[in-house]
C-alpha positions as a Python dict, from the first residue, in 0.01 Angstrom:
ca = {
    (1, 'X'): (0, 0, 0),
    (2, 'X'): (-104, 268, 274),
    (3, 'X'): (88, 543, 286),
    (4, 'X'): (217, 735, 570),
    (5, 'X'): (292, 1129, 598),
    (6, 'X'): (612, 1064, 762),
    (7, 'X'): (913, 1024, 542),
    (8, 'X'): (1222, 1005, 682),
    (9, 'X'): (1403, 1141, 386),
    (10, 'X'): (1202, 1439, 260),
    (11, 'X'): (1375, 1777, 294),
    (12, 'X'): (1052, 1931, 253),
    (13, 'X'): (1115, 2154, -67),
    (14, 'X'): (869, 2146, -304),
    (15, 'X'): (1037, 2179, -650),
    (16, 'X'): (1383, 2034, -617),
    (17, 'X'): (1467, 1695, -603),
    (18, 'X'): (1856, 1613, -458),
    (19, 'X'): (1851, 1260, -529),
    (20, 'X'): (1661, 1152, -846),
    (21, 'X'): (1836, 1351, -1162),
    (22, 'X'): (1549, 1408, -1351),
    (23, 'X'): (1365, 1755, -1481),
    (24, 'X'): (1120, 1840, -1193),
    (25, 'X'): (805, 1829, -1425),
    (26, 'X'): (875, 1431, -1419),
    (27, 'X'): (823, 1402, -1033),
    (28, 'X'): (470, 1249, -957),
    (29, 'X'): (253, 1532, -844),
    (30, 'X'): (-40, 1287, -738),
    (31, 'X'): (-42, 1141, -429),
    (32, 'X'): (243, 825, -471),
    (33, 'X'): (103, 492, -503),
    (34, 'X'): (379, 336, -280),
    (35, 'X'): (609, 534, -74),
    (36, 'X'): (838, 473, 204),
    (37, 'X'): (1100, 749, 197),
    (38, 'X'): (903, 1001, 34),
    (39, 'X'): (708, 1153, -301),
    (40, 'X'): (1076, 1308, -384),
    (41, 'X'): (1208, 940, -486),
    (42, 'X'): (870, 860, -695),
    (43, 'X'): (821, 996, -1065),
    (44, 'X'): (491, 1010, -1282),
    (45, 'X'): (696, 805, -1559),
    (46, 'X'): (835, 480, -1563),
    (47, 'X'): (1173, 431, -1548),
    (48, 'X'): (1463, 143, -1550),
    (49, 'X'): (1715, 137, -1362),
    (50, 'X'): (2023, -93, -1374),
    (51, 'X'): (2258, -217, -1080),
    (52, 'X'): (2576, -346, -1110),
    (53, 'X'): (2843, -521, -904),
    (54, 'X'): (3218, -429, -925),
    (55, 'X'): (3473, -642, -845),
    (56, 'X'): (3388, -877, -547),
    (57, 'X'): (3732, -741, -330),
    (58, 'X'): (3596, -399, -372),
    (59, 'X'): (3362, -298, -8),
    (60, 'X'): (3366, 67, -10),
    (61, 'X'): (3114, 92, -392),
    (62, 'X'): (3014, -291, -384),
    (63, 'X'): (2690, -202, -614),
    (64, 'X'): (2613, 50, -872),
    (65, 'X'): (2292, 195, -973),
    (66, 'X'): (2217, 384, -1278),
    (67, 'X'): (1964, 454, -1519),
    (68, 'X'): (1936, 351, -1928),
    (69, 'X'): (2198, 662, -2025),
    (70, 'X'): (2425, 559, -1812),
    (71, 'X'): (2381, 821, -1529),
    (72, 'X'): (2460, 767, -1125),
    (73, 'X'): (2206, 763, -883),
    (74, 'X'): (2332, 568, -582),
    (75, 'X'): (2617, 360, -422),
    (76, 'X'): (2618, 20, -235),
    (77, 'X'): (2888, -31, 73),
    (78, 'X'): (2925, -309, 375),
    (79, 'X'): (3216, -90, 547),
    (80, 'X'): (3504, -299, 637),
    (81, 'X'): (3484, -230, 1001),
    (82, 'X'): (3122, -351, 1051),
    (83, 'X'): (2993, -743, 1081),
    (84, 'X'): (2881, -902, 767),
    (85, 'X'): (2507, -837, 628),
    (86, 'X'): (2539, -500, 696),
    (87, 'X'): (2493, -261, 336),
    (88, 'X'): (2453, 122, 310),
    (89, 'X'): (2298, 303, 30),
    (90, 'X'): (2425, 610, -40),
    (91, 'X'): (2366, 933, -300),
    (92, 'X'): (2604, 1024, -580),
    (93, 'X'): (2765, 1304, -278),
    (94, 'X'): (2790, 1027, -16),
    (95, 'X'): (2501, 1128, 195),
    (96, 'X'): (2406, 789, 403),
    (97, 'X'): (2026, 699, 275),
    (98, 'X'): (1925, 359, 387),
    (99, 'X'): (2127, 101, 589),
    (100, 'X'): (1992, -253, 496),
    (101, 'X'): (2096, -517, 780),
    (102, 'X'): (2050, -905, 752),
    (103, 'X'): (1907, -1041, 1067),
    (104, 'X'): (2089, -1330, 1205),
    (105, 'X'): (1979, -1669, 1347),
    (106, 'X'): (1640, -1664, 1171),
    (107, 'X'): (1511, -1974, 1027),
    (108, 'X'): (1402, -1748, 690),
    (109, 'X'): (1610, -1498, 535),
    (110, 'X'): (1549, -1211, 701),
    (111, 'X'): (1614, -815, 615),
    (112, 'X'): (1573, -488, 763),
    (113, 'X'): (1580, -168, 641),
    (114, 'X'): (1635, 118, 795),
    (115, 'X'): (1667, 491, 784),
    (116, 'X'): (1701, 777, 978),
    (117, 'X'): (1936, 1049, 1130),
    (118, 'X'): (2189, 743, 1209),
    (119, 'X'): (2011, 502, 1039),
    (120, 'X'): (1911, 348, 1316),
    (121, 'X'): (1508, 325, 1249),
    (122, 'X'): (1342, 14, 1123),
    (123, 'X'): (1098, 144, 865),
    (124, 'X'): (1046, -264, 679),
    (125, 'X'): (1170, -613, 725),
    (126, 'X'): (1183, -879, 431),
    (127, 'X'): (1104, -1191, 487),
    (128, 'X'): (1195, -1434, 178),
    (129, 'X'): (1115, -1784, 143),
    (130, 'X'): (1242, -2000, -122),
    (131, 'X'): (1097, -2358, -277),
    (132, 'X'): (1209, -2512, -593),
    (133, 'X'): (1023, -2324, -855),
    (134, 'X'): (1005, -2022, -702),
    (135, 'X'): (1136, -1724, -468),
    (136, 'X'): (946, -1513, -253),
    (137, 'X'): (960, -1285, 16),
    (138, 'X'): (674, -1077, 238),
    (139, 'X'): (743, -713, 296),
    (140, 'X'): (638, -592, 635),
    (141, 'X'): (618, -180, 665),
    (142, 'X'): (609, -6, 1017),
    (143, 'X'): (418, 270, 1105),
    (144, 'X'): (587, 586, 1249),
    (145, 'X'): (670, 588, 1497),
    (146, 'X'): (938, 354, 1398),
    (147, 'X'): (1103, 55, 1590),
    (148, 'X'): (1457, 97, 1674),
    (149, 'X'): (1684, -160, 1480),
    (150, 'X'): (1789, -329, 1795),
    (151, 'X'): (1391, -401, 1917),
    (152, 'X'): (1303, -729, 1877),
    (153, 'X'): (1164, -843, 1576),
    (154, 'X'): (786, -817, 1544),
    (155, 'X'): (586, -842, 1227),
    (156, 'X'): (375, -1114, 1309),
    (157, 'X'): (68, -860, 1434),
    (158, 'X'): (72, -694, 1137),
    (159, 'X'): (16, -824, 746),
    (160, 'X'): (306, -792, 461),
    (161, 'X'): (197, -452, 230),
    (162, 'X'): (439, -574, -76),
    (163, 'X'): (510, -902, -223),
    (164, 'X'): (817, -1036, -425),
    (165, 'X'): (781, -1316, -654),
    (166, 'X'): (1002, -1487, -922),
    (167, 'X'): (876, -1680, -1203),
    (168, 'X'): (941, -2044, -1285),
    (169, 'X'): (1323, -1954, -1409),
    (170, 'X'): (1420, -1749, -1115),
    (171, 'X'): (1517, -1429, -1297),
    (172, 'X'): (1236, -1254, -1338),
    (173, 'X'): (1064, -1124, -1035),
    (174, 'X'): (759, -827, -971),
    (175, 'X'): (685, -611, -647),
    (176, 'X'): (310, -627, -599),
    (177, 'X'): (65, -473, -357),
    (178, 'X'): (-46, -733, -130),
    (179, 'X'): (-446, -621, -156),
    (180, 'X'): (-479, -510, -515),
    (181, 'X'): (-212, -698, -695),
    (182, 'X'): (-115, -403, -834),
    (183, 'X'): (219, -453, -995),
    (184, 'X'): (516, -136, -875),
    (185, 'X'): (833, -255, -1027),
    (186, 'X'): (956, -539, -1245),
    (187, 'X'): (1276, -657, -1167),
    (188, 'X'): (1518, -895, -1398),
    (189, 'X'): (1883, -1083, -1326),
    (190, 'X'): (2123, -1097, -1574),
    (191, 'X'): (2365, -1345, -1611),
    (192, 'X'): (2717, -1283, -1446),
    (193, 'X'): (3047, -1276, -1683),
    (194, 'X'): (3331, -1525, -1592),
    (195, 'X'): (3554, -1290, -1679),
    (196, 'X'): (3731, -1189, -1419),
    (197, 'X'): (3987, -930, -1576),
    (198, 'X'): (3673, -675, -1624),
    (199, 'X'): (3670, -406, -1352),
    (200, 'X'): (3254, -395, -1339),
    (201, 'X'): (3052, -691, -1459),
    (202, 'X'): (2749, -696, -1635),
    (203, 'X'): (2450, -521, -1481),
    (204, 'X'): (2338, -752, -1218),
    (205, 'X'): (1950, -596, -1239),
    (206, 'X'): (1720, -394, -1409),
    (207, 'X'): (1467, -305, -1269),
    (208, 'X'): (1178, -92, -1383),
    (209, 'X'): (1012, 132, -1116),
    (210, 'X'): (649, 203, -1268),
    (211, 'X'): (470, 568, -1191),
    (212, 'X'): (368, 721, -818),
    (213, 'X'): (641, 381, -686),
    (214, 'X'): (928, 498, -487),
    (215, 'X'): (1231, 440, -685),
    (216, 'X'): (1490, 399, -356),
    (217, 'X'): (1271, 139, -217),
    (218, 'X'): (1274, -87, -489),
    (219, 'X'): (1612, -68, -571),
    (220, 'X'): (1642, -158, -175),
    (221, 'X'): (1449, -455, -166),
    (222, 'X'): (1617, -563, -513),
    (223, 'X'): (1973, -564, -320),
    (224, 'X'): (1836, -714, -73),
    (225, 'X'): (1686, -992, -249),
    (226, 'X'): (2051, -1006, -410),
    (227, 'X'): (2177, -1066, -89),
    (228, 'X'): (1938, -1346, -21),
    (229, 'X'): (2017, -1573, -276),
    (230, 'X'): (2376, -1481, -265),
    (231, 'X'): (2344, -1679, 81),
    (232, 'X'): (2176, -1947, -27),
    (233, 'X'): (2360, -2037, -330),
    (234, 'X'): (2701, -2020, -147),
}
């Protein structure tokens, strides 16, 4: 995946990292393999995350993602107020990172992601396609600068930098570069509890974000995904 030197999220200081909770000397210091909001949210070690879905009444913290010791990195929301397919990711303070927004009317799933002072920049749209034995979807980067979310929707002059892919069960999928197959992040589902009495149900996802990868992208396009077959399976 090429990568640009615009990143809508760096804050430009070298040594401190506000997002990813980790000792600096773990932040990649080579130039990141596959980056969309900057080297800040990519480390030189792999690392698995897990997200998790509260309670389906709750909006404001719909998602939870953490790592293996149980600490907080980001949030999930689809405000009340706004029309459904609409999810924000924040940090552990609240800060708005990346507004994902489903695209209605389109005869695939369709994504976008966006970033941004108001969020309001199209930095990648997923495209997912689903057959029998397995799920996929083609992830389309733009290059600054960046469409506004309410341009129309153009990838077709340009060719998908990522793919998604499930195996034959459906629950285990990889992110892959598109030229050298290169695999960035392995992603699992986990089975959901019927339990209903439980305030947070089994971790949805893990997902393991490998070296140089930016860790808020993947999680993105994992949610997304999510959010995908959520639709088609109700």
């Amino acid at each position: 995946m090429t990568t640009e030197q615009h990143y809508p999220l760096d804050d430009g200081e070298g040594d401190s990292n506000p997002y990813l909770n980790v000792p600096v000397q773990f932040l990649t210091k080579e130039p990141p393999k596959c980056v969309l909001f900057g080297p800040k949210f990519c480390l030189n070690v792999p690392k698995t995350f897990l997200i998790r879905e509260k309670v389906r009444m709750n909006r404001d913290n719909c998602f939870k993602v953490y790592d293996s010791q149980n600490t907080e990195y980001f949030k999930v929301s689809n405000p009340l107020k706004t029309m459904r397919g609409k999810h924000v990711i924040t940090d552990i303070n609240g800060e708005d990172l990346v507004k994902m927004k489903k695209k209605l009317l389109s005869l695939h799933p369709t994504w976008h992601l966006n970033s941004g002072p108001k969020l309001e920049s199209r930095l990648a749209t997923l495209v997912f396609e689903f057959t029998m034995l397995k799920k996929k979807a083609r992830v389309y980067t733009y290059k600054y600068p960046f469409p506004h979310e309410d341009d129309d929707t153009k990838y077709e002059h340009i060719r998908p930098t990522l793919y998604i892919k499930s195996d034959n069960t459906g629950r285990d999928f990889k992110v892959f570069d598109e030229v050298t197959s290169e695999v960035y992040a392995d992603i699992t589902k986990r089975a959901m509890s019927g339990n209903s009495d439980v305030l947070v149900e089994p971790d949805n996802y893990s997902v393991t974000v490998n070296p140089g990868v930016d860790v808020l992208f993947m999680v993105a396009l994992t949610l997304m995904y999510e959010y995908a077959l959520s639709d088609i399976e109700s």
